[in-house]
Amino acid sequence: MRIGALVGCAAVLSLLLTACGSDGDKDNSSTPLRPPPKVATLGPFVGECGHVTDDEVRDIAGLGQVSQVLKNSVGCNWQSAGFNSPSVTFASYRGSPIAREKAWVSTQGRNPQTIDVGGRTGWQALDPTGEVCDLAVQLDDDFFEWSMSFGFFAPSGNPCDRMHKLAELTVQRLQ
């Protein structure tokens, strides 16, 4: 009797194991479980500091004396002397979604407006006080951003107008 139960149990176990296995008649290799990852298309090279010189930043941003306080492989920052002084920042983003940056700017109380810079689309956002502007331009799957904060000692005018001029230089000098 034991042997009969053992044989019956083995048969059930065998059926269960074959039911859990793959269907030998179907080729499942052509049906991926998830789509392949998207490979970002590299945009044009924006150059070190957006292909803009310290003198151009000083003149266009209206900062007077300016010092470059940060320079690395993805960005640069210039500041005037003094506490809470005006500053300008350039940043380049490879394979990063411009929409994420736009969403972050929106959470800071700035309302992004669609713009065109040298035939390239982007957006600019001025904060309600008129003291901070972020401007981003799409380059294939990449984008770059110019940002200006007026600080306590603000030059006159709209910081977005100044950032637009710097962005135009960057687009003109793309490689």
mmCIF file with all atom_site columns, C-alpha atoms in Angstrom:
data_model
loop_
_atom_site.group_PDB
_atom_site.id
_atom_site.type_symbol
_atom_site.label_atom_id
_atom_site.label_alt_id
_atom_site.label_comp_id
_atom_site.label_asym_id
_atom_site.label_entity_id
_atom_site.label_seq_id
_atom_site.pdbx_PDB_ins_code
_atom_site.Cartn_x
_atom_site.Cartn_y
_atom_site.Cartn_z
_atom_site.occupancy
_atom_site.B_iso_or_equiv
_atom_site.pdbx_formal_charge
_atom_site.auth_seq_id
_atom_site.auth_comp_id
_atom_site.auth_asym_id
_atom_site.auth_atom_id
_atom_site.pdbx_PDB_model_num
ATOM 1   C CA . MET A 1 1   ? 0.000  0.000  0.000   1.00 0.00 ? 1   MET A CA 1
ATOM 2   C CA . ARG A 1 2   ? 2.836  2.287  0.768   1.00 0.00 ? 2   ARG A CA 1
ATOM 3   C CA . ILE A 1 3   ? 4.372  1.769  -2.609  1.00 0.00 ? 3   ILE A CA 1
ATOM 4   C CA . GLY A 1 4   ? 1.086  2.631  -4.344  1.00 0.00 ? 4   GLY A CA 1
ATOM 5   C CA . ALA A 1 5   ? 0.823  5.884  -2.369  1.00 0.00 ? 5   ALA A CA 1
ATOM 6   C CA . LEU A 1 6   ? 4.454  6.678  -3.135  1.00 0.00 ? 6   LEU A CA 1
ATOM 7   C CA . VAL A 1 7   ? 3.935  6.057  -6.862  1.00 0.00 ? 7   VAL A CA 1
ATOM 8   C CA . GLY A 1 8   ? 0.770  8.192  -6.827  1.00 0.00 ? 8   GLY A CA 1
ATOM 9   C CA . CYS A 1 9   ? 2.556  10.989 -4.973  1.00 0.00 ? 9   CYS A CA 1
ATOM 10  C CA . ALA A 1 10  ? 5.476  10.833 -7.417  1.00 0.00 ? 10  ALA A CA 1
ATOM 11  C CA . ALA A 1 11  ? 3.068  11.050 -10.364 1.00 0.00 ? 11  ALA A CA 1
ATOM 12  C CA . VAL A 1 12  ? 1.323  14.096 -8.901  1.00 0.00 ? 12  VAL A CA 1
ATOM 13  C CA . LEU A 1 13  ? 4.661  15.731 -8.128  1.00 0.00 ? 13  LEU A CA 1
ATOM 14  C CA . SER A 1 14  ? 5.847  15.017 -11.671 1.00 0.00 ? 14  SER A CA 1
ATOM 15  C CA . LEU A 1 15  ? 2.726  16.633 -13.138 1.00 0.00 ? 15  LEU A CA 1
ATOM 16  C CA . LEU A 1 16  ? 3.141  19.675 -10.906 1.00 0.00 ? 16  LEU A CA 1
ATOM 17  C CA . LEU A 1 17  ? 6.777  20.139 -11.889 1.00 0.00 ? 17  LEU A CA 1
ATOM 18  C CA . THR A 1 18  ? 6.073  19.864 -15.605 1.00 0.00 ? 18  THR A CA 1
ATOM 19  C CA . ALA A 1 19  ? 3.180  22.307 -15.267 1.00 0.00 ? 19  ALA A CA 1
ATOM 20  C CA . CYS A 1 20  ? 5.540  24.857 -13.678 1.00 0.00 ? 20  CYS A CA 1
ATOM 21  C CA . GLY A 1 21  ? 8.105  24.494 -16.451 1.00 0.00 ? 21  GLY A CA 1
ATOM 22  C CA . SER A 1 22  ? 8.148  26.407 -19.722 1.00 0.00 ? 22  SER A CA 1
ATOM 23  C CA . ASP A 1 23  ? 5.983  25.449 -22.654 1.00 0.00 ? 23  ASP A CA 1
ATOM 24  C CA . GLY A 1 24  ? 8.387  23.685 -24.981 1.00 0.00 ? 24  GLY A CA 1
ATOM 25  C CA . ASP A 1 25  ? 6.294  24.431 -28.083 1.00 0.00 ? 25  ASP A CA 1
ATOM 26  C CA . LYS A 1 26  ? 6.440  28.248 -27.760 1.00 0.00 ? 26  LYS A CA 1
ATOM 27  C CA . ASP A 1 27  ? 9.464  30.496 -28.264 1.00 0.00 ? 27  ASP A CA 1
ATOM 28  C CA . ASN A 1 28  ? 9.263  33.096 -25.482 1.00 0.00 ? 28  ASN A CA 1
ATOM 29  C CA . SER A 1 29  ? 12.592 34.711 -26.343 1.00 0.00 ? 29  SER A CA 1
ATOM 30  C CA . SER A 1 30  ? 10.911 37.137 -28.784 1.00 0.00 ? 30  SER A CA 1
ATOM 31  C CA . THR A 1 31  ? 8.641  38.545 -26.065 1.00 0.00 ? 31  THR A CA 1
ATOM 32  C CA . PRO A 1 32  ? 10.739 40.561 -23.609 1.00 0.00 ? 32  PRO A CA 1
ATOM 33  C CA . LEU A 1 33  ? 9.465  41.038 -20.096 1.00 0.00 ? 33  LEU A CA 1
ATOM 34  C CA . ARG A 1 34  ? 10.190 44.785 -20.248 1.00 0.00 ? 34  ARG A CA 1
ATOM 35  C CA . PRO A 1 35  ? 11.176 47.146 -23.027 1.00 0.00 ? 35  PRO A CA 1
ATOM 36  C CA . PRO A 1 36  ? 14.878 47.648 -23.603 1.00 0.00 ? 36  PRO A CA 1
ATOM 37  C CA . PRO A 1 37  ? 16.316 50.760 -21.928 1.00 0.00 ? 37  PRO A CA 1
ATOM 38  C CA . LYS A 1 38  ? 16.426 53.906 -24.042 1.00 0.00 ? 38  LYS A CA 1
ATOM 39  C CA . VAL A 1 39  ? 19.904 54.995 -25.001 1.00 0.00 ? 39  VAL A CA 1
ATOM 40  C CA . ALA A 1 40  ? 20.231 58.773 -24.843 1.00 0.00 ? 40  ALA A CA 1
ATOM 41  C CA . THR A 1 41  ? 21.290 60.534 -28.014 1.00 0.00 ? 41  THR A CA 1
ATOM 42  C CA . LEU A 1 42  ? 24.164 62.820 -27.189 1.00 0.00 ? 42  LEU A CA 1
ATOM 43  C CA . GLY A 1 43  ? 23.537 66.399 -28.171 1.00 0.00 ? 43  GLY A CA 1
ATOM 44  C CA . PRO A 1 44  ? 26.170 68.817 -29.405 1.00 0.00 ? 44  PRO A CA 1
ATOM 45  C CA . PHE A 1 45  ? 29.072 69.732 -27.145 1.00 0.00 ? 45  PHE A CA 1
ATOM 46  C CA . VAL A 1 46  ? 28.252 72.913 -25.208 1.00 0.00 ? 46  VAL A CA 1
ATOM 47  C CA . GLY A 1 47  ? 31.854 73.551 -24.282 1.00 0.00 ? 47  GLY A CA 1
ATOM 48  C CA . GLU A 1 48  ? 33.412 74.507 -21.026 1.00 0.00 ? 48  GLU A CA 1
ATOM 49  C CA . CYS A 1 49  ? 31.217 77.091 -19.284 1.00 0.00 ? 49  CYS A CA 1
ATOM 50  C CA . GLY A 1 50  ? 28.865 77.167 -22.266 1.00 0.00 ? 50  GLY A CA 1
ATOM 51  C CA . HIS A 1 51  ? 31.600 78.527 -24.566 1.00 0.00 ? 51  HIS A CA 1
ATOM 52  C CA . VAL A 1 52  ? 31.279 81.880 -22.797 1.00 0.00 ? 52  VAL A CA 1
ATOM 53  C CA . THR A 1 53  ? 34.172 83.882 -21.355 1.00 0.00 ? 53  THR A CA 1
ATOM 54  C CA . ASP A 1 54  ? 34.376 85.541 -17.953 1.00 0.00 ? 54  ASP A CA 1
ATOM 55  C CA . ASP A 1 55  ? 34.336 88.965 -19.666 1.00 0.00 ? 55  ASP A CA 1
ATOM 56  C CA . GLU A 1 56  ? 31.145 88.071 -21.578 1.00 0.00 ? 56  GLU A CA 1
ATOM 57  C CA . VAL A 1 57  ? 29.450 86.959 -18.362 1.00 0.00 ? 57  VAL A CA 1
ATOM 58  C CA . ARG A 1 58  ? 30.536 90.177 -16.612 1.00 0.00 ? 58  ARG A CA 1
ATOM 59  C CA . ASP A 1 59  ? 29.322 92.400 -19.472 1.00 0.00 ? 59  ASP A CA 1
ATOM 60  C CA . ILE A 1 60  ? 26.064 90.626 -20.315 1.00 0.00 ? 60  ILE A CA 1
ATOM 61  C CA . ALA A 1 61  ? 25.014 89.905 -16.734 1.00 0.00 ? 61  ALA A CA 1
ATOM 62  C CA . GLY A 1 62  ? 25.982 93.419 -15.630 1.00 0.00 ? 62  GLY A CA 1
ATOM 63  C CA . LEU A 1 63  ? 27.865 92.146 -12.625 1.00 0.00 ? 63  LEU A CA 1
ATOM 64  C CA . GLY A 1 64  ? 30.758 94.622 -12.604 1.00 0.00 ? 64  GLY A CA 1
ATOM 65  C CA . GLN A 1 65  ? 33.656 92.794 -10.997 1.00 0.00 ? 65  GLN A CA 1
ATOM 66  C CA . VAL A 1 66  ? 33.031 89.082 -11.203 1.00 0.00 ? 66  VAL A CA 1
ATOM 67  C CA . SER A 1 67  ? 34.980 86.009 -10.167 1.00 0.00 ? 67  SER A CA 1
ATOM 68  C CA . GLN A 1 68  ? 34.569 82.494 -11.387 1.00 0.00 ? 68  GLN A CA 1
ATOM 69  C CA . VAL A 1 69  ? 34.151 80.566 -8.150  1.00 0.00 ? 69  VAL A CA 1
ATOM 70  C CA . LEU A 1 70  ? 33.318 77.137 -9.562  1.00 0.00 ? 70  LEU A CA 1
ATOM 71  C CA . LYS A 1 71  ? 34.391 75.342 -12.694 1.00 0.00 ? 71  LYS A CA 1
ATOM 72  C CA . ASN A 1 72  ? 34.046 71.622 -13.294 1.00 0.00 ? 72  ASN A CA 1
ATOM 73  C CA . SER A 1 73  ? 33.157 69.224 -16.111 1.00 0.00 ? 73  SER A CA 1
ATOM 74  C CA . VAL A 1 74  ? 29.454 70.115 -16.105 1.00 0.00 ? 74  VAL A CA 1
ATOM 75  C CA . GLY A 1 75  ? 29.221 73.722 -15.011 1.00 0.00 ? 75  GLY A CA 1
ATOM 76  C CA . CYS A 1 76  ? 30.527 77.075 -13.893 1.00 0.00 ? 76  CYS A CA 1
ATOM 77  C CA . ASN A 1 77  ? 29.521 79.728 -11.392 1.00 0.00 ? 77  ASN A CA 1
ATOM 78  C CA . TRP A 1 78  ? 30.452 83.403 -11.323 1.00 0.00 ? 78  TRP A CA 1
ATOM 79  C CA . GLN A 1 79  ? 29.823 85.805 -8.428  1.00 0.00 ? 79  GLN A CA 1
ATOM 80  C CA . SER A 1 80  ? 30.319 89.451 -7.664  1.00 0.00 ? 80  SER A CA 1
ATOM 81  C CA . ALA A 1 81  ? 32.169 90.317 -4.489  1.00 0.00 ? 81  ALA A CA 1
ATOM 82  C CA . GLY A 1 82  ? 30.191 90.749 -1.301  1.00 0.00 ? 82  GLY A CA 1
ATOM 83  C CA . PHE A 1 83  ? 27.592 89.052 0.833   1.00 0.00 ? 83  PHE A CA 1
ATOM 84  C CA . ASN A 1 84  ? 24.491 87.902 -1.095  1.00 0.00 ? 84  ASN A CA 1
ATOM 85  C CA . SER A 1 85  ? 25.845 89.415 -4.299  1.00 0.00 ? 85  SER A CA 1
ATOM 86  C CA . PRO A 1 86  ? 24.586 88.639 -7.817  1.00 0.00 ? 86  PRO A CA 1
ATOM 87  C CA . SER A 1 87  ? 25.638 85.322 -9.313  1.00 0.00 ? 87  SER A CA 1
ATOM 88  C CA . VAL A 1 88  ? 25.399 83.488 -12.632 1.00 0.00 ? 88  VAL A CA 1
ATOM 89  C CA . THR A 1 89  ? 25.512 79.720 -13.086 1.00 0.00 ? 89  THR A CA 1
ATOM 90  C CA . PHE A 1 90  ? 25.873 77.545 -16.184 1.00 0.00 ? 90  PHE A CA 1
ATOM 91  C CA . ALA A 1 91  ? 25.165 73.793 -16.086 1.00 0.00 ? 91  ALA A CA 1
ATOM 92  C CA . SER A 1 92  ? 25.122 71.104 -18.767 1.00 0.00 ? 92  SER A CA 1
ATOM 93  C CA . TYR A 1 93  ? 23.062 67.918 -18.418 1.00 0.00 ? 93  TYR A CA 1
ATOM 94  C CA . ARG A 1 94  ? 23.796 64.841 -20.581 1.00 0.00 ? 94  ARG A CA 1
ATOM 95  C CA . GLY A 1 95  ? 20.926 62.372 -21.052 1.00 0.00 ? 95  GLY A CA 1
ATOM 96  C CA . SER A 1 96  ? 18.843 64.077 -18.402 1.00 0.00 ? 96  SER A CA 1
ATOM 97  C CA . PRO A 1 97  ? 15.210 65.075 -18.840 1.00 0.00 ? 97  PRO A CA 1
ATOM 98  C CA . ILE A 1 98  ? 14.675 68.824 -19.105 1.00 0.00 ? 98  ILE A CA 1
ATOM 99  C CA . ALA A 1 99  ? 11.117 68.264 -17.827 1.00 0.00 ? 99  ALA A CA 1
ATOM 100 C CA . ARG A 1 100 ? 12.465 67.243 -14.406 1.00 0.00 ? 100 ARG A CA 1
ATOM 101 C CA . GLU A 1 101 ? 14.308 70.561 -14.077 1.00 0.00 ? 101 GLU A CA 1
ATOM 102 C CA . LYS A 1 102 ? 11.219 72.421 -15.273 1.00 0.00 ? 102 LYS A CA 1
ATOM 103 C CA . ALA A 1 103 ? 9.126  70.644 -12.622 1.00 0.00 ? 103 ALA A CA 1
ATOM 104 C CA . TRP A 1 104 ? 11.631 71.561 -9.893  1.00 0.00 ? 104 TRP A CA 1
ATOM 105 C CA . VAL A 1 105 ? 11.619 75.222 -10.970 1.00 0.00 ? 105 VAL A CA 1
ATOM 106 C CA . SER A 1 106 ? 7.810  75.180 -10.829 1.00 0.00 ? 106 SER A CA 1
ATOM 107 C CA . THR A 1 107 ? 7.907  73.950 -7.233  1.00 0.00 ? 107 THR A CA 1
ATOM 108 C CA . GLN A 1 108 ? 10.056 76.988 -6.386  1.00 0.00 ? 108 GLN A CA 1
ATOM 109 C CA . GLY A 1 109 ? 7.224  79.336 -7.365  1.00 0.00 ? 109 GLY A CA 1
ATOM 110 C CA . ARG A 1 110 ? 8.536  80.179 -10.830 1.00 0.00 ? 110 ARG A CA 1
ATOM 111 C CA . ASN A 1 111 ? 6.281  79.825 -13.866 1.00 0.00 ? 111 ASN A CA 1
ATOM 112 C CA . PRO A 1 112 ? 8.248  78.379 -16.839 1.00 0.00 ? 112 PRO A CA 1
ATOM 113 C CA . GLN A 1 113 ? 7.463  79.953 -20.214 1.00 0.00 ? 113 GLN A CA 1
ATOM 114 C CA . THR A 1 114 ? 8.349  78.258 -23.524 1.00 0.00 ? 114 THR A CA 1
ATOM 115 C CA . ILE A 1 115 ? 11.126 80.023 -25.455 1.00 0.00 ? 115 ILE A CA 1
ATOM 116 C CA . ASP A 1 116 ? 13.215 79.610 -28.604 1.00 0.00 ? 116 ASP A CA 1
ATOM 117 C CA . VAL A 1 117 ? 16.954 80.204 -28.583 1.00 0.00 ? 117 VAL A CA 1
ATOM 118 C CA . GLY A 1 118 ? 18.617 79.996 -31.991 1.00 0.00 ? 118 GLY A CA 1
ATOM 119 C CA . GLY A 1 119 ? 16.027 77.501 -33.261 1.00 0.00 ? 119 GLY A CA 1
ATOM 120 C CA . ARG A 1 120 ? 16.219 75.352 -30.111 1.00 0.00 ? 120 ARG A CA 1
ATOM 121 C CA . THR A 1 121 ? 13.274 75.024 -27.760 1.00 0.00 ? 121 THR A CA 1
ATOM 122 C CA . GLY A 1 122 ? 13.444 75.533 -24.059 1.00 0.00 ? 122 GLY A CA 1
ATOM 123 C CA . TRP A 1 123 ? 11.899 77.472 -21.200 1.00 0.00 ? 123 TRP A CA 1
ATOM 124 C CA . GLN A 1 124 ? 12.655 80.342 -18.894 1.00 0.00 ? 124 GLN A CA 1
ATOM 125 C CA . ALA A 1 125 ? 11.235 81.031 -15.461 1.00 0.00 ? 125 ALA A CA 1
ATOM 126 C CA . LEU A 1 126 ? 11.389 84.288 -13.508 1.00 0.00 ? 126 LEU A CA 1
ATOM 127 C CA . ASP A 1 127 ? 10.573 84.204 -9.819  1.00 0.00 ? 127 ASP A CA 1
ATOM 128 C CA . PRO A 1 128 ? 7.764  86.500 -8.589  1.00 0.00 ? 128 PRO A CA 1
ATOM 129 C CA . THR A 1 129 ? 10.260 88.976 -7.068  1.00 0.00 ? 129 THR A CA 1
ATOM 130 C CA . GLY A 1 130 ? 12.058 89.362 -10.420 1.00 0.00 ? 130 GLY A CA 1
ATOM 131 C CA . GLU A 1 131 ? 15.389 88.491 -8.806  1.00 0.00 ? 131 GLU A CA 1
ATOM 132 C CA . VAL A 1 132 ? 16.017 84.926 -10.040 1.00 0.00 ? 132 VAL A CA 1
ATOM 133 C CA . CYS A 1 133 ? 15.805 83.519 -13.565 1.00 0.00 ? 133 CYS A CA 1
ATOM 134 C CA . ASP A 1 134 ? 16.384 79.977 -14.772 1.00 0.00 ? 134 ASP A CA 1
ATOM 135 C CA . LEU A 1 135 ? 16.635 79.365 -18.516 1.00 0.00 ? 135 LEU A CA 1
ATOM 136 C CA . ALA A 1 136 ? 17.064 75.909 -20.079 1.00 0.00 ? 136 ALA A CA 1
ATOM 137 C CA . VAL A 1 137 ? 17.554 74.868 -23.715 1.00 0.00 ? 137 VAL A CA 1
ATOM 138 C CA . GLN A 1 138 ? 16.948 71.353 -25.116 1.00 0.00 ? 138 GLN A CA 1
ATOM 139 C CA . LEU A 1 139 ? 19.730 69.714 -27.182 1.00 0.00 ? 139 LEU A CA 1
ATOM 140 C CA . ASP A 1 140 ? 18.523 66.275 -28.349 1.00 0.00 ? 140 ASP A CA 1
ATOM 141 C CA . ASP A 1 141 ? 18.429 64.199 -25.109 1.00 0.00 ? 141 ASP A CA 1
ATOM 142 C CA . ASP A 1 142 ? 20.594 66.786 -23.328 1.00 0.00 ? 142 ASP A CA 1
ATOM 143 C CA . PHE A 1 143 ? 20.002 70.310 -22.132 1.00 0.00 ? 143 PHE A CA 1
ATOM 144 C CA . PHE A 1 144 ? 21.897 73.225 -20.666 1.00 0.00 ? 144 PHE A CA 1
ATOM 145 C CA . GLU A 1 145 ? 20.779 75.814 -18.172 1.00 0.00 ? 145 GLU A CA 1
ATOM 146 C CA . TRP A 1 146 ? 21.759 79.399 -17.403 1.00 0.00 ? 146 TRP A CA 1
ATOM 147 C CA . SER A 1 147 ? 20.622 80.823 -14.087 1.00 0.00 ? 147 SER A CA 1
ATOM 148 C CA . MET A 1 148 ? 20.997 84.236 -12.474 1.00 0.00 ? 148 MET A CA 1
ATOM 149 C CA . SER A 1 149 ? 20.269 85.499 -9.005  1.00 0.00 ? 149 SER A CA 1
ATOM 150 C CA . PHE A 1 150 ? 20.404 89.265 -8.494  1.00 0.00 ? 150 PHE A CA 1
ATOM 151 C CA . GLY A 1 151 ? 21.005 89.120 -4.726  1.00 0.00 ? 151 GLY A CA 1
ATOM 152 C CA . PHE A 1 152 ? 20.812 92.312 -2.632  1.00 0.00 ? 152 PHE A CA 1
ATOM 153 C CA . PHE A 1 153 ? 22.702 94.520 -5.072  1.00 0.00 ? 153 PHE A CA 1
ATOM 154 C CA . ALA A 1 154 ? 20.722 93.949 -8.223  1.00 0.00 ? 154 ALA A CA 1
ATOM 155 C CA . PRO A 1 155 ? 21.649 95.340 -11.609 1.00 0.00 ? 155 PRO A CA 1
ATOM 156 C CA . SER A 1 156 ? 18.691 96.895 -13.388 1.00 0.00 ? 156 SER A CA 1
ATOM 157 C CA . GLY A 1 157 ? 16.521 94.949 -15.836 1.00 0.00 ? 157 GLY A CA 1
ATOM 158 C CA . ASN A 1 158 ? 15.173 91.453 -16.156 1.00 0.00 ? 158 ASN A CA 1
ATOM 159 C CA . PRO A 1 159 ? 17.644 88.653 -15.365 1.00 0.00 ? 159 PRO A CA 1
ATOM 160 C CA . CYS A 1 160 ? 15.927 86.434 -17.983 1.00 0.00 ? 160 CYS A CA 1
ATOM 161 C CA . ASP A 1 161 ? 16.868 88.905 -20.736 1.00 0.00 ? 161 ASP A CA 1
ATOM 162 C CA . ARG A 1 162 ? 20.491 88.586 -19.643 1.00 0.00 ? 162 ARG A CA 1
ATOM 163 C CA . MET A 1 163 ? 20.356 84.766 -19.458 1.00 0.00 ? 163 MET A CA 1
ATOM 164 C CA . HIS A 1 164 ? 18.756 84.651 -22.923 1.00 0.00 ? 164 HIS A CA 1
ATOM 165 C CA . LYS A 1 165 ? 21.756 86.540 -24.351 1.00 0.00 ? 165 LYS A CA 1
ATOM 166 C CA . LEU A 1 166 ? 24.186 84.096 -22.724 1.00 0.00 ? 166 LEU A CA 1
ATOM 167 C CA . ALA A 1 167 ? 22.129 81.139 -24.014 1.00 0.00 ? 167 ALA A CA 1
ATOM 168 C CA . GLU A 1 168 ? 22.251 82.624 -27.531 1.00 0.00 ? 168 GLU A CA 1
ATOM 169 C CA . LEU A 1 169 ? 26.062 82.699 -27.352 1.00 0.00 ? 169 LEU A CA 1
ATOM 170 C CA . THR A 1 170 ? 26.126 79.071 -26.177 1.00 0.00 ? 170 THR A CA 1
ATOM 171 C CA . VAL A 1 171 ? 23.838 77.935 -29.029 1.00 0.00 ? 171 VAL A CA 1
ATOM 172 C CA . GLN A 1 172 ? 25.844 79.908 -31.616 1.00 0.00 ? 172 GLN A CA 1
ATOM 173 C CA . ARG A 1 173 ? 29.045 78.206 -30.447 1.00 0.00 ? 173 ARG A CA 1
ATOM 174 C CA . LEU A 1 174 ? 27.794 74.621 -30.223 1.00 0.00 ? 174 LEU A CA 1
ATOM 175 C CA . GLN A 1 175 ? 30.200 71.979 -31.541 1.00 0.00 ? 175 GLN A CA 1
#
